[in-house]
Coordinates of C-alpha atoms in Angstrom, one line a residue:
Chain A
M202 CA -25.3 4.1 4.0
N203 CA -22.9 4.4 0.9
N204 CA -20.3 3.4 2.7
I205 CA -22.0 0.3 4.3
L206 CA -23.0 -1.0 0.8
K207 CA -19.6 -0.6 -0.6
V208 CA -18.2 -2.6 2.9
I209 CA -20.6 -5.3 1.6
K210 CA -19.6 -5.4 -1.9
Y211 CA -15.9 -5.7 -1.0
Q212 CA -16.3 -8.4 1.5
L213 CA -18.4 -10.6 -0.6
R214 CA -16.0 -10.2 -3.5
D215 CA -13.5 -11.0 -1.1
F216 CA -15.5 -14.2 -0.2
R217 CA -16.3 -15.3 -3.6
I218 CA -13.1 -17.2 -4.4
G219 CA -13.2 -19.3 -1.5
L220 CA -16.9 -20.3 -1.8
I221 CA -16.4 -21.0 -5.3
I222 CA -13.5 -23.5 -4.2
F223 CA -15.5 -25.0 -1.5
Y224 CA -18.7 -25.8 -3.6
G225 CA -16.6 -26.9 -6.5
I226 CA -15.3 -29.6 -4.0
I227 CA -18.6 -30.5 -2.8
S228 CA -20.0 -30.9 -6.2
A229 CA -17.0 -33.0 -7.4
I230 CA -17.7 -35.1 -4.4
V231 CA -21.2 -35.5 -5.2
V232 CA -20.7 -36.5 -8.6
M233 CA -18.3 -39.3 -7.5
V234 CA -20.4 -40.5 -4.7
T235 CA -23.6 -40.6 -7.2
I236 CA -21.3 -42.6 -9.6
S237 CA -20.1 -44.9 -6.8
F238 CA -23.5 -45.4 -5.4
K239 CA -24.7 -46.4 -9.1
N240 CA -22.3 -49.0 -9.1
L241 CA -22.8 -50.3 -5.5
S242 CA -26.5 -50.2 -5.6
N243 CA -26.1 -53.6 -7.7
N244 CA -24.9 -55.1 -4.8
P245 CA -27.2 -56.2 -2.3
N246 CA -24.8 -56.9 0.2
V247 CA -23.4 -53.5 0.7
S248 CA -25.4 -50.8 2.7
V249 CA -23.7 -47.3 3.1
T250 CA -25.4 -44.0 4.0
F251 CA -23.6 -40.8 2.9
S252 CA -23.7 -38.3 6.0
G253 CA -23.9 -35.2 4.2
F254 CA -21.6 -32.0 4.2
G255 CA -23.0 -30.2 7.3
M256 CA -19.9 -30.5 9.3
A257 CA -17.6 -29.5 6.4
T258 CA -19.5 -26.4 6.0
V259 CA -19.5 -25.5 9.7
I260 CA -15.9 -25.6 9.5
F261 CA -15.7 -23.6 6.4
I262 CA -17.8 -20.8 7.5
F263 CA -16.0 -20.7 10.9
I264 CA -12.6 -20.4 8.9
V265 CA -14.4 -17.5 6.8
G266 CA -15.2 -15.9 9.9
L267 CA -11.8 -16.2 11.0
S268 CA -10.5 -14.6 7.9
C269 CA -12.8 -11.7 7.3
F270 CA -12.1 -9.2 10.0
R271 CA -8.5 -8.3 10.2
D272 CA -7.4 -7.2 6.4
S273 CA -10.7 -5.9 5.9
F274 CA -10.8 -3.6 8.8
K275 CA -7.4 -2.3 7.8
F276 CA -8.6 -1.8 4.3
M277 CA -11.6 0.0 5.3
Q278 CA -9.5 2.3 7.5
A279 CA -7.3 3.1 4.7
N280 CA -10.3 4.3 3.0
N281 CA -11.4 6.3 6.2
V282 CA -14.5 4.3 6.2
S283 CA -16.0 4.5 10.0
R284 CA -16.1 1.8 12.1
K285 CA -19.8 1.9 12.7
S286 CA -20.2 1.4 8.8
F287 CA -17.7 -1.2 8.7
F288 CA -19.6 -3.2 11.5
I289 CA -22.7 -2.7 10.0
G290 CA -21.5 -3.7 6.6
N291 CA -19.4 -6.6 7.8
G292 CA -22.5 -8.1 10.0
I293 CA -24.5 -7.9 6.9
T294 CA -22.1 -9.7 4.9
L295 CA -21.6 -12.4 7.6
I296 CA -25.4 -12.9 8.0
S297 CA -26.0 -13.1 4.2
V298 CA -22.8 -15.6 3.8
A299 CA -24.7 -18.0 6.6
A300 CA -28.1 -17.4 4.9
L301 CA -26.4 -18.1 1.4
M302 CA -24.9 -21.4 2.6
A303 CA -28.1 -22.6 4.5
I304 CA -29.9 -22.5 1.4
V305 CA -27.3 -24.5 -0.4
E306 CA -27.5 -26.9 2.3
A307 CA -31.1 -27.2 2.6
I308 CA -31.3 -27.7 -1.2
L309 CA -28.4 -30.3 -1.0
D310 CA -30.1 -32.2 1.8
N311 CA -33.3 -32.5 0.1
T312 CA -32.0 -33.3 -3.4
L313 CA -29.2 -35.5 -2.5
R314 CA -31.3 -38.0 -0.6
H315 CA -33.4 -38.8 -3.9
L316 CA -30.2 -39.7 -5.3
F317 CA -28.3 -41.9 -3.0
P318 CA -28.7 -43.0 0.8
Y319 CA -28.0 -39.6 2.3
K320 CA -28.6 -37.8 5.6
G321 CA -27.6 -34.4 5.9
L322 CA -26.6 -33.0 9.5
F323 CA -30.1 -31.8 10.2
Q324 CA -31.8 -34.9 9.0
Q325 CA -29.3 -36.9 11.4
L326 CA -30.0 -35.1 14.3
Y327 CA -33.6 -33.7 14.2
R328 CA -35.0 -36.9 12.1
S329 CA -37.1 -34.5 10.0
N330 CA -37.0 -33.8 6.3
S331 CA -38.6 -30.5 6.5
S332 CA -36.4 -28.1 4.0
V333 CA -37.8 -25.2 5.9
A334 CA -36.7 -26.4 9.4
D335 CA -33.7 -27.5 7.8
F336 CA -32.8 -24.1 6.4
L337 CA -33.7 -22.2 9.4
W338 CA -31.6 -24.5 11.6
S339 CA -28.5 -24.3 9.6
F340 CA -28.9 -20.6 8.7
G341 CA -28.8 -20.3 12.7
L342 CA -26.2 -22.6 13.0
Y343 CA -23.9 -20.9 10.4
A344 CA -24.5 -17.3 11.7
F345 CA -23.3 -18.5 14.9
F346 CA -20.3 -20.0 13.8
I347 CA -19.2 -17.5 11.4
S348 CA -19.9 -14.8 13.8
L349 CA -17.7 -16.6 16.5
G350 CA -14.8 -17.0 14.0
W351 CA -15.1 -13.2 13.4
F352 CA -15.4 -12.5 17.1
I353 CA -12.4 -14.5 18.0
T354 CA -10.2 -12.6 15.3
M355 CA -11.6 -9.3 16.2
V356 CA -10.9 -9.9 20.0
Y357 CA -7.3 -11.0 19.1
Y358 CA -6.6 -7.9 16.8
R359 CA -7.7 -5.6 19.7
S360 CA -5.7 -7.1 22.4
N361 CA -2.3 -6.4 23.2
K362 CA 0.7 -8.9 23.7
L363 CA -0.1 -9.7 27.0
M364 CA -3.9 -9.7 26.5
K365 CA -3.4 -12.0 23.6
T366 CA -1.6 -14.7 26.0
V367 CA -4.6 -14.0 28.4
V368 CA -7.2 -14.4 26.0
S369 CA -5.5 -17.5 24.7
L370 CA -5.4 -19.2 28.2
I371 CA -8.9 -18.3 29.0
P372 CA -10.2 -21.5 27.6
V373 CA -7.5 -23.8 28.9
F374 CA -8.6 -22.4 32.2
I375 CA -12.0 -22.8 31.9
I376 CA -11.8 -26.4 30.9
I377 CA -9.4 -27.0 33.8
L378 CA -11.8 -25.4 36.3
L379 CA -14.7 -27.2 34.7
V380 CA -12.9 -30.7 35.1
V381 CA -12.1 -29.9 38.4
I382 CA -15.3 -28.7 39.5
N383 CA -16.9 -31.9 37.7
N384 CA -14.4 -34.1 39.8
L385 CA -15.6 -32.2 43.1
T386 CA -19.1 -32.5 42.1
G387 CA -19.2 -36.2 41.0
G388 CA -19.7 -35.6 37.5
A389 CA -22.8 -33.4 38.3
L390 CA -21.3 -30.4 36.6
G391 CA -20.8 -32.5 33.3
Q392 CA -24.2 -34.0 33.1
G393 CA -25.2 -30.4 33.7
L394 CA -23.8 -29.1 30.7
V395 CA -24.5 -32.0 28.6
S396 CA -28.2 -31.5 29.5
L397 CA -27.9 -27.5 29.0
S398 CA -26.5 -28.2 25.7
A399 CA -29.3 -30.8 25.0
S400 CA -32.0 -28.2 26.2
A401 CA -30.4 -25.4 24.1
L402 CA -30.5 -27.5 21.2
G403 CA -34.0 -28.5 21.4
F404 CA -33.0 -32.5 22.1
N405 CA -35.0 -32.7 25.2
N406 CA -38.1 -31.0 24.0
G407 CA -38.8 -34.0 21.2
F408 CA -36.0 -32.6 19.1
N409 CA -37.5 -29.2 18.3
A410 CA -35.1 -27.6 16.1
Y411 CA -36.6 -24.2 16.4
I412 CA -35.3 -24.0 20.0
A413 CA -31.9 -24.7 18.6
V414 CA -32.4 -21.9 16.2
L415 CA -33.4 -19.5 18.9
S416 CA -30.3 -20.4 21.0
F417 CA -28.1 -19.9 17.6
W418 CA -29.6 -16.4 17.2
V419 CA -29.3 -15.5 21.1
A420 CA -25.6 -16.6 21.1
T421 CA -25.0 -14.8 17.7
A422 CA -26.4 -11.5 18.9
V423 CA -24.3 -11.6 22.0
L424 CA -21.3 -12.2 19.9
L425 CA -22.1 -9.4 17.4
G426 CA -23.4 -7.2 20.5
V427 CA -19.9 -7.4 22.5
G428 CA -18.2 -6.9 19.0
F429 CA -19.7 -3.9 18.3
L430 CA -18.8 -2.6 21.8
L431 CA -15.2 -3.7 21.0
I432 CA -14.8 -2.3 17.8
R433 CA -16.1 1.3 18.6
R434 CA -13.1 2.6 19.9
M435 CA -10.8 -0.1 18.0
P436 CA -7.4 1.7 17.3
V437 CA -5.7 0.7 13.8
K438 CA -2.8 -1.6 14.3
E439 CA -0.4 -3.0 12.1
Chain B
M232 CA -15.3 25.3 3.9
G233 CA -13.1 22.9 5.5
V234 CA -11.6 24.4 8.5
I235 CA -9.7 22.0 10.8
E236 CA -9.9 23.1 14.5
I237 CA -8.1 20.9 17.0
K238 CA -8.8 21.8 20.8
G239 CA -7.0 20.5 23.5
L240 CA -5.9 17.2 22.0
T241 CA -4.1 14.8 24.3
K242 CA -3.1 11.3 23.6
Y243 CA -1.5 8.8 26.1
Y244 CA -0.1 5.3 25.1
G245 CA -0.5 3.7 28.4
K246 CA 1.6 6.1 30.5
V247 CA 3.6 7.7 27.7
K248 CA 2.3 11.0 26.8
A249 CA 2.4 11.2 22.9
L250 CA 0.4 14.5 22.5
D251 CA -0.1 17.0 25.1
D252 CA -2.7 19.6 25.0
V253 CA -2.4 20.6 21.1
N254 CA -4.5 23.5 19.7
L255 CA -4.4 24.3 16.0
T256 CA -6.5 25.7 13.4
I257 CA -5.6 24.5 9.9
E258 CA -7.0 26.5 7.4
P259 CA -8.5 25.4 4.0
N260 CA -6.5 25.3 0.6
K261 CA -2.8 25.7 1.9
I262 CA 0.1 23.3 2.0
Y263 CA 1.0 22.8 5.7
G264 CA 4.5 21.2 6.8
L265 CA 4.1 19.1 10.0
L266 CA 7.8 19.2 11.5
G267 CA 9.0 17.5 14.1
R268 CA 11.7 15.1 14.9
N269 CA 11.5 11.4 14.9
G270 CA 8.9 10.3 17.9
A271 CA 7.6 14.0 18.3
G272 CA 4.2 12.9 17.8
K273 CA 3.5 13.9 14.3
T274 CA 2.2 10.5 13.4
T275 CA 0.0 10.4 16.2
L276 CA -1.6 13.8 15.3
L277 CA -2.3 12.5 11.7
N278 CA -3.8 9.1 13.1
L279 CA -6.1 11.3 15.4
L280 CA -7.2 13.6 12.5
T281 CA -8.3 10.7 10.6
N282 CA -9.9 8.6 13.5
K283 CA -7.5 5.9 13.3
I284 CA -7.0 6.2 16.8
F285 CA -9.1 8.1 19.6
P286 CA -7.7 10.9 21.9
T287 CA -7.3 10.7 25.5
K288 CA -8.8 14.3 25.6
G289 CA -9.6 16.8 23.2
D290 CA -11.8 17.0 20.1
I291 CA -11.2 17.5 16.2
T292 CA -13.8 19.3 14.0
I293 CA -14.1 20.2 10.6
D294 CA -16.5 23.1 9.9
G295 CA -17.8 22.6 13.4
H296 CA -18.6 18.9 13.2
T297 CA -16.5 16.4 15.0
V298 CA -14.5 13.8 12.7
F299 CA -15.0 11.1 15.1
E300 CA -16.8 8.1 13.5
N301 CA -18.0 10.5 10.7
D302 CA -18.1 9.0 7.3
E303 CA -19.0 12.2 5.6
L304 CA -16.1 14.0 6.9
L305 CA -13.6 11.2 7.0
G306 CA -14.6 10.7 3.2
R307 CA -13.1 14.2 2.5
M308 CA -9.8 13.3 4.0
F309 CA -7.3 11.1 2.1
Y310 CA -4.5 9.7 4.5
M311 CA -1.4 8.4 3.1
T312 CA -0.1 6.5 6.2
E313 CA 3.6 5.3 6.9
K314 CA 2.4 2.0 7.3
N315 CA 0.7 -0.3 4.9
L316 CA -2.9 -1.0 5.6
Y317 CA -3.7 -2.7 2.1
P318 CA -4.3 -6.6 1.8
E319 CA -1.1 -8.1 0.7
G320 CA -3.0 -10.3 -1.8
L321 CA -4.4 -7.6 -3.8
R322 CA -3.2 -5.9 -7.0
V323 CA -2.2 -2.2 -7.6
K324 CA -5.0 -2.0 -10.1
E325 CA -7.5 -3.7 -7.6
I326 CA -6.3 -1.1 -5.0
F327 CA -7.3 1.9 -7.4
K328 CA -10.6 0.1 -8.3
W329 CA -11.7 -0.2 -4.5
T330 CA -10.2 3.2 -3.6
Q331 CA -12.7 4.7 -6.5
E332 CA -15.7 3.0 -4.7
F333 CA -14.7 5.2 -1.5
Y334 CA -13.7 8.5 -3.1
P335 CA -16.1 8.9 -6.3
S336 CA -13.8 11.5 -7.3
F337 CA -10.8 9.3 -7.8
D338 CA -9.3 9.9 -11.1
M339 CA -8.4 6.7 -12.7
D340 CA -6.6 7.9 -15.7
H341 CA -4.6 10.0 -13.4
A342 CA -3.5 7.1 -11.3
N343 CA -2.5 5.2 -14.6
T344 CA -0.4 8.4 -15.6
L345 CA 1.4 8.3 -12.1
C346 CA 1.8 4.5 -12.5
E347 CA 4.0 5.3 -16.0
K348 CA 5.7 8.2 -14.5
F349 CA 7.0 6.5 -11.2
G350 CA 7.6 3.2 -13.1
L351 CA 4.8 1.4 -10.9
N352 CA 3.6 -2.0 -12.5
A353 CA -0.2 -1.8 -11.7
N354 CA -0.7 -5.5 -12.3
K355 CA 1.6 -6.3 -9.4
R356 CA 0.5 -7.6 -6.1
I357 CA 1.1 -5.5 -3.0
K358 CA 3.3 -8.3 -1.3
N359 CA 5.3 -8.4 -4.4
L360 CA 6.2 -4.7 -4.0
S361 CA 9.5 -3.3 -2.4
T362 CA 9.1 -0.7 0.2
G363 CA 9.7 2.2 -2.2
Y364 CA 7.0 1.0 -4.4
K365 CA 4.6 0.5 -1.7
S366 CA 5.3 4.3 -0.7
I367 CA 4.8 5.1 -4.4
L368 CA 1.4 3.1 -4.5
K369 CA 0.2 5.2 -1.5
I370 CA 1.2 8.4 -2.9
I371 CA -0.4 7.5 -6.3
T372 CA -3.5 6.6 -4.7
A373 CA -3.6 9.8 -2.6
L374 CA -2.8 12.1 -5.4
A375 CA -5.6 10.3 -7.8
S376 CA -8.1 10.8 -5.0
N377 CA -9.0 14.3 -5.5
A378 CA -9.9 14.7 -1.8
D379 CA -10.5 18.2 -0.5
I380 CA -7.8 17.4 2.5
M381 CA -4.5 15.0 1.9
L382 CA -2.4 14.3 4.6
F383 CA 0.9 12.5 4.1
D384 CA 3.0 10.8 7.0
E385 CA 6.5 10.7 6.0
P386 CA 5.9 10.4 2.2
V387 CA 9.1 10.0 0.6
L388 CA 10.5 7.5 3.0
G389 CA 12.8 5.0 0.8
L390 CA 12.2 6.7 -2.3
D391 CA 15.1 7.7 -4.5
A392 CA 16.1 11.1 -5.2
N393 CA 14.2 11.0 -8.7
S394 CA 10.7 9.8 -7.5
R395 CA 11.1 12.4 -4.4
D396 CA 11.6 15.3 -6.7
M397 CA 8.6 13.9 -9.1
F398 CA 6.6 13.5 -5.9
Y399 CA 7.0 17.2 -5.0
R400 CA 6.3 18.2 -8.3
E401 CA 3.3 16.0 -8.8
L402 CA 2.1 17.3 -5.3
L403 CA 2.3 20.8 -6.6
A404 CA 0.5 20.0 -10.0
S405 CA -2.2 18.4 -8.0
Y406 CA -2.7 21.5 -5.7
N407 CA -2.6 23.8 -8.9
R408 CA -5.1 21.8 -10.5
H409 CA -7.5 22.2 -7.5
L410 CA -6.7 23.9 -4.4
K411 CA -7.0 21.6 -1.4
T412 CA -5.5 21.5 2.0
I413 CA -2.3 19.5 2.2
I414 CA -0.6 18.2 5.3
I415 CA 3.0 16.8 4.9
S416 CA 4.7 15.2 7.9
T417 CA 8.4 14.9 7.7
H418 CA 11.7 15.5 9.0
L419 CA 13.2 16.3 5.9
I420 CA 12.9 20.2 5.9
E421 CA 15.5 21.1 3.4
E422 CA 13.4 19.1 0.9
V423 CA 10.0 20.4 1.5
D424 CA 10.6 24.1 2.8
E425 CA 9.9 25.7 -0.6
I426 CA 6.7 24.1 -1.2
L427 CA 5.2 25.0 2.1
E428 CA 3.1 27.7 2.9
E429 CA 2.2 27.3 6.6
V430 CA 4.5 25.1 9.3
I431 CA 3.6 23.5 12.6
I432 CA 6.6 22.6 14.4
I433 CA 6.0 19.9 17.2
K434 CA 8.5 18.9 19.7
K435 CA 7.8 16.1 22.3
G436 CA 4.0 16.0 21.8
R437 CA 3.7 19.9 22.1
V438 CA 3.0 22.4 18.9
I439 CA 5.8 24.9 19.8
L440 CA 5.3 26.8 16.6
T441 CA 2.5 27.2 13.9
R442 CA 3.0 30.3 11.4
S443 CA 3.5 31.0 7.8
L444 CA 6.4 30.2 6.5
E445 CA 7.1 33.6 5.1
R446 CA 6.3 35.4 8.2
L447 CA 8.2 33.0 10.3
L448 CA 11.5 33.6 8.1
S449 CA 11.1 37.2 7.6
S450 CA 10.7 37.9 11.1
A451 CA 13.7 35.5 12.0
Y452 CA 17.3 36.5 11.4
M453 CA 20.9 35.6 12.7
V454 CA 23.0 37.9 14.3
Y455 CA 26.6 37.6 15.1
G456 CA 29.6 39.1 16.5
Q457 CA 31.5 39.3 19.6
C458 CA 29.8 37.5 22.4
H459 CA 29.2 40.2 25.0
K460 CA 27.8 42.6 22.3
V461 CA 25.4 39.7 20.9
D462 CA 24.5 39.1 24.5
Q463 CA 23.7 42.8 24.6
Y464 CA 21.6 42.7 21.5
I465 CA 19.5 39.9 22.1
S466 CA 19.0 40.7 25.6
N467 CA 15.4 41.8 25.2
R468 CA 14.6 39.8 22.4
K469 CA 12.8 36.2 21.7
Y470 CA 16.0 34.2 20.6
T471 CA 17.1 30.7 20.1
G472 CA 19.9 28.4 18.9
E473 CA 22.9 30.4 20.3
Q474 CA 26.5 29.2 19.4
T475 CA 29.6 30.4 20.9
M476 CA 33.0 29.8 19.6
G477 CA 35.9 31.5 21.3
G478 CA 34.6 35.1 21.8
F479 CA 32.3 34.7 18.9
K480 CA 28.9 34.2 19.0
S481 CA 26.0 33.9 16.8
A482 CA 21.9 33.8 17.7
I483 CA 18.7 33.4 15.9
V484 CA 16.4 36.3 16.8
M485 CA 12.8 35.6 16.3
E486 CA 9.7 37.8 15.9
D487 CA 11.6 40.8 15.4
T488 CA 13.0 43.4 12.7
R489 CA 16.6 43.9 12.4
D490 CA 17.8 46.9 14.1
E491 CA 20.4 48.0 11.8
A492 CA 21.5 51.0 14.0
L493 CA 21.9 49.1 17.2
A494 CA 24.0 46.4 15.1
Q495 CA 26.2 49.2 13.4
K496 CA 27.1 50.6 17.1
L497 CA 27.9 46.8 18.5
G498 CA 29.6 45.9 15.5
L499 CA 27.5 43.1 14.8
E500 CA 26.1 41.6 11.5
F501 CA 23.1 40.1 10.4
G502 CA 22.4 36.8 8.5
M503 CA 19.4 35.0 7.0
V504 CA 18.0 31.9 8.6
E505 CA 16.7 29.1 6.8
L506 CA 14.1 27.0 8.1
Q507 CA 16.3 23.8 8.8
K508 CA 18.5 26.1 11.0
L509 CA 15.4 27.4 12.5
F510 CA 14.2 24.1 13.0
I511 CA 17.3 22.6 14.5
A512 CA 17.8 25.5 17.2
L513 CA 13.9 25.1 18.2
T514 CA 13.7 21.5 18.5
N515 CA 17.2 20.7 20.2
S516 CA 16.7 19.4 23.5
Chain C
M4 CA 16.0 30.7 -15.5
L5 CA 17.6 29.7 -12.2
L6 CA 16.9 30.1 -8.6
D7 CA 19.3 29.8 -5.8
F8 CA 17.5 28.4 -2.8
N9 CA 20.7 28.9 -0.7
S10 CA 21.0 32.6 -1.2
P11 CA 20.0 35.3 1.5
K12 CA 17.2 36.9 -1.1
P13 CA 13.7 35.3 -0.7
I14 CA 12.8 33.2 -3.4
Y15 CA 9.6 35.6 -4.7
L16 CA 12.5 38.4 -5.1
Q17 CA 14.7 36.0 -7.0
L18 CA 11.9 34.9 -9.1
A19 CA 11.0 38.1 -9.8
E20 CA 14.7 39.3 -10.8
A21 CA 15.1 36.0 -12.9
I22 CA 12.2 37.0 -15.0
E23 CA 13.5 40.5 -15.3
D24 CA 16.9 39.1 -16.4
N25 CA 15.1 37.2 -19.0
I26 CA 13.4 40.1 -20.5
L27 CA 16.8 41.8 -20.3
K28 CA 18.3 39.4 -22.3
G29 CA 15.3 39.1 -24.8
V30 CA 14.5 35.5 -23.6
F31 CA 10.8 37.0 -23.0
E32 CA 9.9 39.6 -25.5
E33 CA 7.4 42.4 -25.0
N34 CA 3.9 41.4 -25.3
T35 CA 4.8 37.7 -25.5
Q36 CA 3.5 35.3 -22.9
I37 CA 5.6 34.1 -19.9
P38 CA 5.3 30.7 -17.9
S39 CA 1.9 30.7 -15.5
T40 CA 2.4 30.9 -11.8
T41 CA 1.4 27.1 -11.5
E42 CA 4.1 26.4 -14.4
I43 CA 6.8 28.2 -12.4
S44 CA 5.5 26.6 -9.3
V45 CA 5.8 23.0 -10.3
K46 CA 9.2 23.7 -12.3
F47 CA 11.0 25.1 -9.3
K48 CA 9.0 23.2 -7.1
I49 CA 8.1 26.6 -4.9
N50 CA 4.6 27.0 -3.2
P51 CA 2.4 28.8 -5.9
A52 CA 1.8 31.5 -3.4
T53 CA 5.6 32.4 -3.3
A54 CA 5.4 32.1 -7.1
G55 CA 2.3 34.5 -7.3
K56 CA 3.9 36.9 -4.9
G57 CA 7.1 37.1 -7.4
V58 CA 4.9 37.7 -10.3
N59 CA 2.7 40.1 -8.6
L60 CA 5.5 42.4 -7.7
L61 CA 6.2 42.8 -11.3
V62 CA 2.7 43.2 -12.1
D63 CA 2.7 46.0 -9.8
E64 CA 5.9 47.5 -11.4
G65 CA 4.0 47.7 -14.7
I66 CA 6.5 45.0 -16.0
I67 CA 4.2 42.2 -16.9
Y68 CA 0.2 42.1 -17.3
K69 CA -2.5 39.0 -16.8
K70 CA -4.9 38.7 -19.3
R71 CA -7.9 37.1 -18.0
G72 CA -8.0 33.1 -18.7
M73 CA -4.8 34.0 -21.1
G74 CA -1.9 34.1 -18.8
M75 CA 0.8 36.7 -18.1
F76 CA 2.2 38.8 -20.8
V77 CA 5.3 41.0 -20.8
C78 CA 4.3 44.8 -21.2
M79 CA 5.3 47.0 -23.8
G80 CA 8.3 49.4 -22.3
A81 CA 9.2 46.8 -19.7
R82 CA 12.7 46.4 -20.8
D83 CA 13.1 50.4 -20.5
R84 CA 11.4 50.2 -17.0
I85 CA 13.8 47.2 -15.9
L86 CA 16.9 49.1 -17.1
E87 CA 15.9 52.3 -15.5
K88 CA 14.8 50.7 -12.1
R89 CA 18.2 49.0 -12.1
R90 CA 20.1 51.8 -12.9
Q91 CA 18.5 53.7 -9.9
N92 CA 19.5 51.0 -7.6
F93 CA 22.7 50.4 -9.0
Y94 CA 24.4 52.6 -6.5
K95 CA 22.7 50.9 -3.6
D96 CA 23.1 47.4 -4.9
F97 CA 26.4 47.5 -5.8
I98 CA 28.4 50.7 -5.1
G99 CA 27.5 51.0 -1.3
P100 CA 28.6 47.5 -0.6
L101 CA 31.7 48.1 -2.5
L102 CA 32.6 51.2 -0.7
E103 CA 31.6 49.4 2.7
E104 CA 34.0 46.5 1.8
A105 CA 36.7 48.7 0.6
S106 CA 36.8 50.9 3.9
K107 CA 36.9 47.5 5.9
L108 CA 40.0 46.8 4.1
G109 CA 41.5 50.1 4.1
I110 CA 41.4 50.4 0.3
S111 CA 41.4 54.0 -0.9
R112 CA 38.9 55.8 -3.2
E113 CA 41.7 56.5 -5.4
K114 CA 42.7 52.8 -5.5
I115 CA 39.2 51.7 -6.2
V116 CA 39.0 53.9 -9.3
E117 CA 42.3 52.8 -10.3
M118 CA 41.2 49.2 -10.3
I119 CA 38.0 50.3 -12.3
E120 CA 40.1 51.8 -14.9
R121 CA 42.5 49.0 -14.8
G122 CA 39.4 46.7 -15.5
N123 CA 40.9 43.7 -13.0
G124 CA 41.9 43.2 -9.5

């Protein structure tokens, strides 16, 4: 239990600088955009909508996920922390960072639209102004992407040279395979995938964000679950 | 009270057998030398002891509890790895601070004193340290950890003569302040033999000898003289490291007391054996 | 105080002899404190168990004594006891090997006596 808390403490400390820089840039942009809109709003011929920081945050949190496994795992092993403690601490940190950033996103989305024409990622997709739904949806989305980044680095770390190549090529093969099947089925596969994603994201059910939230968490659980199986007997490497 | 039991420990890397059915009992509060040639399996054994890797077969327990994935037992051990596991971007003092989080008995004052003694700048980042200073950092962290069980893998690699000397003294000082189990893996036997109490010799993944250094050396001796006379003397004894030159022969007899009467009758002479010689004789393939 | 790690004598015996030598030379006076086993261990880079063994040998022979929590001290009369012991061992340690080597080289007893009286080779 003690070790789990220490792992969380270390990782949060590790992310601190990245988060500060990220939100520093976001704040700077917000200030600049607010000033620009103040000037533009006097001109009736210009109509601009600012589309939010959702995608930037998704990319950022994915990179955070990518960067949080290797060095931490080695450092915790240097301190003789068990893999289980590391995994639990690591998982809690990932989810906490996702939650924190989702709160910020929900707050930004609902404050900025009062300052200038603004639509956050959630508002654009689901045409809803509910802060709670925005938070829950963003939380799920971020949890999924941070876990995905974490999972990818872990698979790479676990793999030997041959496996690394195989793992890297699998997505390429899958894409080629999908394209081939898609052509053979006369585009049916492509349409099927699009409609599957649309269903998973709740677009087919009157833009129900909660279906998307459920999908995100199922995917996150799968990533973390497989991750746990991988880490259980993970050897320490250079 | 910290008895380490290793039972039937076997480790394969793919098809390569790195450790082969190792059985050992490590008693608490003694200084052990884990001696072996390069590639004998020393690091593999230490990596298994601290659960850096998992065995193919076998078990390691401390006071009857398995060490695998056991935070409490792992936290009682500090392992100075040969490779660097610290994040390159952290500073030396940050490493100390975090080590203190995981090892609550870490002695920060002692770590700072050691930094001064070894000339390590605590404000430097890991990536800016030379190989020697990376070793020194790991040595200092280990010595200041105050762990019950300290494991050192080739600790003096890349260190100059002064730092090596200081390491051995600081290790003994730390041991004297608070008794602990120390295992030093090394192939530099002449440097460590006087500080050891127990010796484990490992060859090609097998433990070929484990004994107290004093018993080992007091029951081993060199016998030399005419070839066939030496042969006659060693015929019923356990021996190793035979060397012949012309009609002259020497051999190391083990687990035996000198038979002065027989030696006199055969015209043979005795000599002392130091650990280095014995080690070379035992581990030559 | 020096220890010779290449000498055929075990380190603990060398240590005991070195302490005795220092008592004979007056470096360690009777009733004064001598370095602790931990100090000896660190100074000479030897295992404290080895140092302890050397020291205990002298304790058993009544040459030094331990004071609880204070350290180790030279016994009264230690000097005389060392001298007595070494005199007793003089034949075994020096004359014996001398005669053995002399017989190997074919040096007669008369020649040895003559050498000793001359005071050099």
